[in-house]
Short mmCIF file of C-alpha atoms in Angstrom, two decimals:
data_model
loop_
_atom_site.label_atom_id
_atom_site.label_comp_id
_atom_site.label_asym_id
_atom_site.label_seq_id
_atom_site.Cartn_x
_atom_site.Cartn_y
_atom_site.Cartn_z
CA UNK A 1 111.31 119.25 134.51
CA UNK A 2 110.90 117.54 137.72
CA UNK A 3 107.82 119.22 139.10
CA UNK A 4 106.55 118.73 135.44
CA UNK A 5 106.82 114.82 135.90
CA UNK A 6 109.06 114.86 132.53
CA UNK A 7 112.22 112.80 131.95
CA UNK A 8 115.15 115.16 131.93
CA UNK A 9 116.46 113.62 128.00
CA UNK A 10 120.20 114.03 126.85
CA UNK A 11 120.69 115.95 123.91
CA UNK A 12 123.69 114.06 122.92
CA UNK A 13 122.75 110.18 122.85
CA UNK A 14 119.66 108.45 123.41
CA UNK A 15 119.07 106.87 126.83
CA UNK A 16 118.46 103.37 127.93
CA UNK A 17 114.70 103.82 129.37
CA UNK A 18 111.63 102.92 127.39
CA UNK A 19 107.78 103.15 127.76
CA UNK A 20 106.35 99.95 128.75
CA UNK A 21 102.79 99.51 127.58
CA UNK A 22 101.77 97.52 131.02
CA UNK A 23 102.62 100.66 132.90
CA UNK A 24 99.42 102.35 131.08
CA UNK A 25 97.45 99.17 131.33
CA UNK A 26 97.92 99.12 135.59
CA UNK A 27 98.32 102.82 136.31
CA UNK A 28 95.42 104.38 138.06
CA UNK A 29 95.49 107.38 135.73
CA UNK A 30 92.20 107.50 133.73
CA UNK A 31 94.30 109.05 131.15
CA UNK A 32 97.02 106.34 131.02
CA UNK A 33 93.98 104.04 130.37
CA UNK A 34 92.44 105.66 128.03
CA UNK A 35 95.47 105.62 126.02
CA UNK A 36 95.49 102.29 126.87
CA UNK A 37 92.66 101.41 125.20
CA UNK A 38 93.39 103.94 122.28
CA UNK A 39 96.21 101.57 121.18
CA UNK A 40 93.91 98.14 121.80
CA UNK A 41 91.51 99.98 119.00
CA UNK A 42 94.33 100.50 116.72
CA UNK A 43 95.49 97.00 116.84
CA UNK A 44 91.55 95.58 116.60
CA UNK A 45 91.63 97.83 113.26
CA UNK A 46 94.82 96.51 112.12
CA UNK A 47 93.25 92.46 112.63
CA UNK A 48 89.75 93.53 110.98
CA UNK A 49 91.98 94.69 107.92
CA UNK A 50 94.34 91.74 108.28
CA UNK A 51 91.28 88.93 108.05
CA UNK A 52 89.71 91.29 105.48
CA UNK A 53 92.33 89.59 102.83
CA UNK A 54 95.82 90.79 101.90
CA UNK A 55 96.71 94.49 102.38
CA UNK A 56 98.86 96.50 99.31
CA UNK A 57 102.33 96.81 100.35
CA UNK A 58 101.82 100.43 100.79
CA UNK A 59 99.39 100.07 102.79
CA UNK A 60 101.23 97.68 105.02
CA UNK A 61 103.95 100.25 104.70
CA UNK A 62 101.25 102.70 106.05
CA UNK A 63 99.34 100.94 108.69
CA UNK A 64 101.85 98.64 110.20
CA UNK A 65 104.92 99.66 110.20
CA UNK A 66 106.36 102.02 113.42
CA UNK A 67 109.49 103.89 113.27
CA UNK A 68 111.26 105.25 115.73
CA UNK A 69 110.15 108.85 117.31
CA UNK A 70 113.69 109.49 117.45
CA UNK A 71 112.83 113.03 118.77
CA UNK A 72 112.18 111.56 122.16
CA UNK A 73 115.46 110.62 122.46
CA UNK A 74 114.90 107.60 124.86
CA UNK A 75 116.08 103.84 123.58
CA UNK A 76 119.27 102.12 122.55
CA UNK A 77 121.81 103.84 120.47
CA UNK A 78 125.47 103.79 120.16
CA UNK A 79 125.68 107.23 119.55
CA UNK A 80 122.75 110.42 118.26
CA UNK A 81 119.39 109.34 118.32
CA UNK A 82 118.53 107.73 115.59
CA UNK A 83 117.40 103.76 115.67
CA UNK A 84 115.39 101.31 113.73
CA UNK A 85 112.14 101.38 115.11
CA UNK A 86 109.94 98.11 113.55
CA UNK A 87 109.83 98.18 109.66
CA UNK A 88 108.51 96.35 106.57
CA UNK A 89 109.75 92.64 108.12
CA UNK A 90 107.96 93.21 111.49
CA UNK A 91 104.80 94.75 109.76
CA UNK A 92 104.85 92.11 107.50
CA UNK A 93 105.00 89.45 110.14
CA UNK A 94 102.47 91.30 111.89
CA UNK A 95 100.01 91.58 109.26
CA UNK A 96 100.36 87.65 108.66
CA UNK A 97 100.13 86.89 112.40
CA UNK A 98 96.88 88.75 112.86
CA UNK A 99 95.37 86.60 110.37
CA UNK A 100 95.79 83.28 112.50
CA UNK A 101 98.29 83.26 115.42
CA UNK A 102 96.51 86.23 116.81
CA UNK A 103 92.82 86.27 115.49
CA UNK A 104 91.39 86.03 118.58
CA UNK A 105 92.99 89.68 119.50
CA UNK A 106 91.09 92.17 121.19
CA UNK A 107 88.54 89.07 121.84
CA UNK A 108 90.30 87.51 124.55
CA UNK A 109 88.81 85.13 127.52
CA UNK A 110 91.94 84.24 129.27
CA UNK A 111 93.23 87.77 130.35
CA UNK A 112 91.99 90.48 131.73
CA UNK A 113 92.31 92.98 128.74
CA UNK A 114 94.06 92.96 125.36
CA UNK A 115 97.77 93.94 125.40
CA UNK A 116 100.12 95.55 122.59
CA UNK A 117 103.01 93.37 124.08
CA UNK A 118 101.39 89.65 123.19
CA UNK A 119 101.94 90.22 119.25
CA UNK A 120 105.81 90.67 120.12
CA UNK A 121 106.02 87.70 122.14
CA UNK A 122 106.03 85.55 119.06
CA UNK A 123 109.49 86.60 117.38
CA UNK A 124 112.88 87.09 118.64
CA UNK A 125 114.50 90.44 117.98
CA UNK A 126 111.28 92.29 119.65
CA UNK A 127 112.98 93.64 122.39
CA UNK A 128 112.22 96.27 124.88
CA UNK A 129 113.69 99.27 122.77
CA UNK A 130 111.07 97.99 119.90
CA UNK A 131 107.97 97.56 122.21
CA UNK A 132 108.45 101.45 123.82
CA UNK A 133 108.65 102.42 119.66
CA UNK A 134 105.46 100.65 118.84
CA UNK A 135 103.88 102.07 121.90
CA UNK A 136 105.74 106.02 121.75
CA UNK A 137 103.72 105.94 117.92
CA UNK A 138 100.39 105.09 119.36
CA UNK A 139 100.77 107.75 122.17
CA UNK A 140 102.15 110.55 120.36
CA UNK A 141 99.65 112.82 120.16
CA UNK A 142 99.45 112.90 123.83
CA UNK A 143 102.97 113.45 124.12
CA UNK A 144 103.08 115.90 121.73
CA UNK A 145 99.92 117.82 123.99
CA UNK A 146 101.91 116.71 127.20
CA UNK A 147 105.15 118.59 125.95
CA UNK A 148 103.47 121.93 123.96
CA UNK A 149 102.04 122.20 127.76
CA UNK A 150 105.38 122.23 129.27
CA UNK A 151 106.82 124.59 126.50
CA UNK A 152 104.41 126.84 126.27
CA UNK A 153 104.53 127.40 130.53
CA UNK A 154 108.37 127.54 130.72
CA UNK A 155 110.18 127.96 127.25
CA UNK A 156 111.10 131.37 125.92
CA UNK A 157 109.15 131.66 122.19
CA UNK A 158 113.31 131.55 121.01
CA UNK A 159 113.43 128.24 122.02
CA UNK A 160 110.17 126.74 120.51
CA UNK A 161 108.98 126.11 117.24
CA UNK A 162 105.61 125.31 115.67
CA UNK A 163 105.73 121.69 114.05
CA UNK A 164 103.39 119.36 111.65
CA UNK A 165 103.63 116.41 113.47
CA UNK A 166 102.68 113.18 111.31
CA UNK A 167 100.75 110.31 112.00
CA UNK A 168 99.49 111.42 115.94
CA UNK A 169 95.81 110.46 114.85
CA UNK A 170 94.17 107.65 113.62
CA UNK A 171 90.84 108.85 111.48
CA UNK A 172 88.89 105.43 111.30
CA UNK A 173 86.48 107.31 108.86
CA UNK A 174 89.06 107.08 106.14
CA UNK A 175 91.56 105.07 107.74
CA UNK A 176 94.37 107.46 107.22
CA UNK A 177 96.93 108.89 109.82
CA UNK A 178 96.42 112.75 110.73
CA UNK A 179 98.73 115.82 110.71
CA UNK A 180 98.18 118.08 113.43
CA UNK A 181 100.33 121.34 114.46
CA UNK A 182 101.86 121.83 117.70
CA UNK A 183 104.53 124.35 119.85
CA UNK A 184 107.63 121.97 120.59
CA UNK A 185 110.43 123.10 121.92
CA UNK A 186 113.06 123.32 119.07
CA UNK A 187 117.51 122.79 119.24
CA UNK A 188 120.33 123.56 117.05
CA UNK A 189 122.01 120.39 116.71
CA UNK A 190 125.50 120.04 115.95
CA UNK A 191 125.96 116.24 115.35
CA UNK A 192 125.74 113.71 113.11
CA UNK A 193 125.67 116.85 111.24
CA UNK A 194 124.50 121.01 111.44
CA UNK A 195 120.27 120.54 112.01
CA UNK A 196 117.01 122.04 113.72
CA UNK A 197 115.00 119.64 115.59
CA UNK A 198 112.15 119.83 117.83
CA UNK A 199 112.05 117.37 121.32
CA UNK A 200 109.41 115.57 122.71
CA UNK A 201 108.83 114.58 126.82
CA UNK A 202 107.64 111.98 128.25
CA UNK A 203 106.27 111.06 131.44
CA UNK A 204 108.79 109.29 134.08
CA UNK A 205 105.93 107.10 135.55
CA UNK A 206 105.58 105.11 132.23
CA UNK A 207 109.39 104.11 132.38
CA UNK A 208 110.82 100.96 132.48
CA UNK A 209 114.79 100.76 132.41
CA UNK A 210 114.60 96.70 132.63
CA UNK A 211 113.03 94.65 130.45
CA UNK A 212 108.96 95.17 129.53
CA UNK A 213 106.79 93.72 132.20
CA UNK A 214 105.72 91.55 129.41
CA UNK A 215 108.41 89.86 127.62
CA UNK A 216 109.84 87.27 124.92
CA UNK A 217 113.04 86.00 127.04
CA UNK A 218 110.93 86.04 130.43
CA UNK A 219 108.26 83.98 128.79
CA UNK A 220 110.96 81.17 127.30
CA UNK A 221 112.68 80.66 130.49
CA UNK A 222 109.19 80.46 132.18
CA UNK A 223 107.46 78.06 130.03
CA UNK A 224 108.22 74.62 131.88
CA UNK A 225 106.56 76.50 134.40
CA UNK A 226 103.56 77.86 132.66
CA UNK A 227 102.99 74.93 131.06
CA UNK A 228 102.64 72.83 134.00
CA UNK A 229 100.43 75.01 135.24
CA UNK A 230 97.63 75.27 132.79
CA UNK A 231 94.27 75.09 133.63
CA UNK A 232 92.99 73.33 130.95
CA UNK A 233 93.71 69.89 131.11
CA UNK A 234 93.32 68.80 127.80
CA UNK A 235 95.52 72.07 126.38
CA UNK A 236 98.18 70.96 129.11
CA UNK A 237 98.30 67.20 127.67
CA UNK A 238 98.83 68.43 124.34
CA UNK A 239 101.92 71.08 125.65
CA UNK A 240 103.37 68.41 127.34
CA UNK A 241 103.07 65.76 124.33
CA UNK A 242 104.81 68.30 121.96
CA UNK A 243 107.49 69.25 124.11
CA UNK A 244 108.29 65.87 124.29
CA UNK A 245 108.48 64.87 120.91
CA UNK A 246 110.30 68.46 120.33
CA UNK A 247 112.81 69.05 122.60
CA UNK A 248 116.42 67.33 121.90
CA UNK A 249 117.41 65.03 124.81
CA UNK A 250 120.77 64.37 125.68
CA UNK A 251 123.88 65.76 126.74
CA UNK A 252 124.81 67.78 124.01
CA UNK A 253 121.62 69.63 123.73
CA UNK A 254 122.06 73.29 123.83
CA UNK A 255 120.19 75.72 125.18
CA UNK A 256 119.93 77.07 122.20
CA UNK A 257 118.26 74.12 120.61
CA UNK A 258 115.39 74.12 123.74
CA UNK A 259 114.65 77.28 123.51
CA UNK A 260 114.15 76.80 119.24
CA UNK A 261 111.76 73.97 120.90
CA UNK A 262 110.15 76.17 123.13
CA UNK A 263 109.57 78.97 120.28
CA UNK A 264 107.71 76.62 118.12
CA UNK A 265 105.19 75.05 120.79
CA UNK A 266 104.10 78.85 121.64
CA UNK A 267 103.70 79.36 117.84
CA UNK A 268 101.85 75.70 118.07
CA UNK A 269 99.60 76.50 121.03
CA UNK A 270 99.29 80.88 120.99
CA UNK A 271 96.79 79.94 123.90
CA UNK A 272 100.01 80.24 126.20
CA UNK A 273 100.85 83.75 125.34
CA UNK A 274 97.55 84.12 127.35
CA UNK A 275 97.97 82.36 129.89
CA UNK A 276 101.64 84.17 130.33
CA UNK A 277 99.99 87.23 130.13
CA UNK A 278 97.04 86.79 132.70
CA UNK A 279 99.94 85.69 135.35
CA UNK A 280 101.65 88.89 134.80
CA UNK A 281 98.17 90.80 135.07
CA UNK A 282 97.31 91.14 139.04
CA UNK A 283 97.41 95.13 140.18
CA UNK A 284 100.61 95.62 141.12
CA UNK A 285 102.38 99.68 141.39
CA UNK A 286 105.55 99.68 138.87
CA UNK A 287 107.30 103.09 138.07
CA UNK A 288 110.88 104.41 136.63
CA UNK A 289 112.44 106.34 139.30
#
């Protein structure tokens, strides 16, 4: 597993590590980028649909939603492997975001390239365990491929299975998720209960066991910061102006009650998320170890 490059999972309980996004965005493997980009076109496709009009609910069901790949057993969990992944209230959000906070996604002038990460910077409760779910759904095929390598090279056939993997392709021709078949390896599991599952890998140089390098908390505690530092001086005038008129003053004020504040100026002025973002941006090496 180590020569491989794999994360050696627990078959027991899920593990606190978690694919950050930016790792793929900075890592000078042409394959990292290219999956990369893959997930920037899936997210362009989902804010063409979402200024299109309003999506069925099934569709939004469909399209938007990403649940956990609980088979890579990587994430937050009290016990087993099983977690929430982002459902119907985050696609939801999501689909209604795309249509105004974020329209200008995949278009943007500020950074240096589109990132998955900026549409969870607008809620609280998109955490680090939710961002490496978004991102484990967009990658999967590859990590399907990347772990039929491994089993095929040093599994016995007893201890594989072939699997119909959903949703590891997007078809843009008829905008429907693909099915594809591939040789995982495959456990008896004894807990919650008696059941056959297969396991996926993943790469340890797309690991983060801290926080995304692009994050919700990170960006509220650094927004006095950021937005003394904008640029534009008009945008900067207007931050400032808000903030003012926003923010509870005096000494009874909570931090609680700021940070509300500070929430609905980056919903007021999305510009910032950009801004945020393009600080984080400069080449910089970053890998779990």
């Amino acid at each position: 597993m180590e020569e491989y490059g794999a994360f050696d999972v627990s078959l027991v309980n899920d593990l606190p590590v978690f694919v950050d996004p930016f790792l793929l965005f900075n890592s000078e493997n042409t394959i990292y980028q290219q999956l990369h980009n893959g997930i920037i076109d899936y997210m362009r496709f989902l804010k063409e649909v979402s200024l299109a009009g309003q999506v069925a609910e099934p569709l939004v069901r469909e399209w938007f939603t990403f649940p956990e790949v609980k088979q890579n057993w990587l994430g937050l969990s009290k016990e087993g492997n099983k977690g929430r992944g982002l459902g119907m209230d985050f696609a939801r959000a999501l689909h209604r975001n795309l249509n105004n906070v974020f329209r200008d996604f995949g278009e943007e002038e500020i950074t240096r390239s589109s990132h998955l990460e900026k549409l969870c910077l607008i809620r609280d409760g998109v955490g680090r365990d939710n961002i490496s779910d978004f991102t484990t759904n967009l990658i999967k095929y590859y990590l399907a491929n990347y772990t039929q390598e491994f089993a095929l090279q040093y599994l016995q056939s007893s201890q594989r299975r072939r699997v119909a993997l959903r949703k590891v392709g997007f078809n843009y021709g008829t905008r429907s998720w693909t099915t594809e078949y591939f040789e995982l390896p495959y456990h008896r599991f004894e807990l919650p209960y008696p059941h056959d599952d297969f396991v996926l890998l993943t790469p340890r140089d797309i690991f983060t066991k801290d926080e995304a390098w692009i994050n919700r908390p990170e960006l509220l505690d650094r927004f006095p910061e950021i937005a003394h530092a904008l640029p534009d001086a008009t945008l900067r005038a207007q931050v400032n102006d808000y903030l003012l008129r926003t923010i509870p003053h005096g000494p009874k004020v909570t931090n609680k009650e700021v940070r509300a504040a500070i929430s609905r100026a980056v919903e007021r002025f999305p510009q910032l998320l950009d801004y945020y973002i393009r600080n984080k941006e400069p080449a910089i090496t970053l890998q779990w170890t």
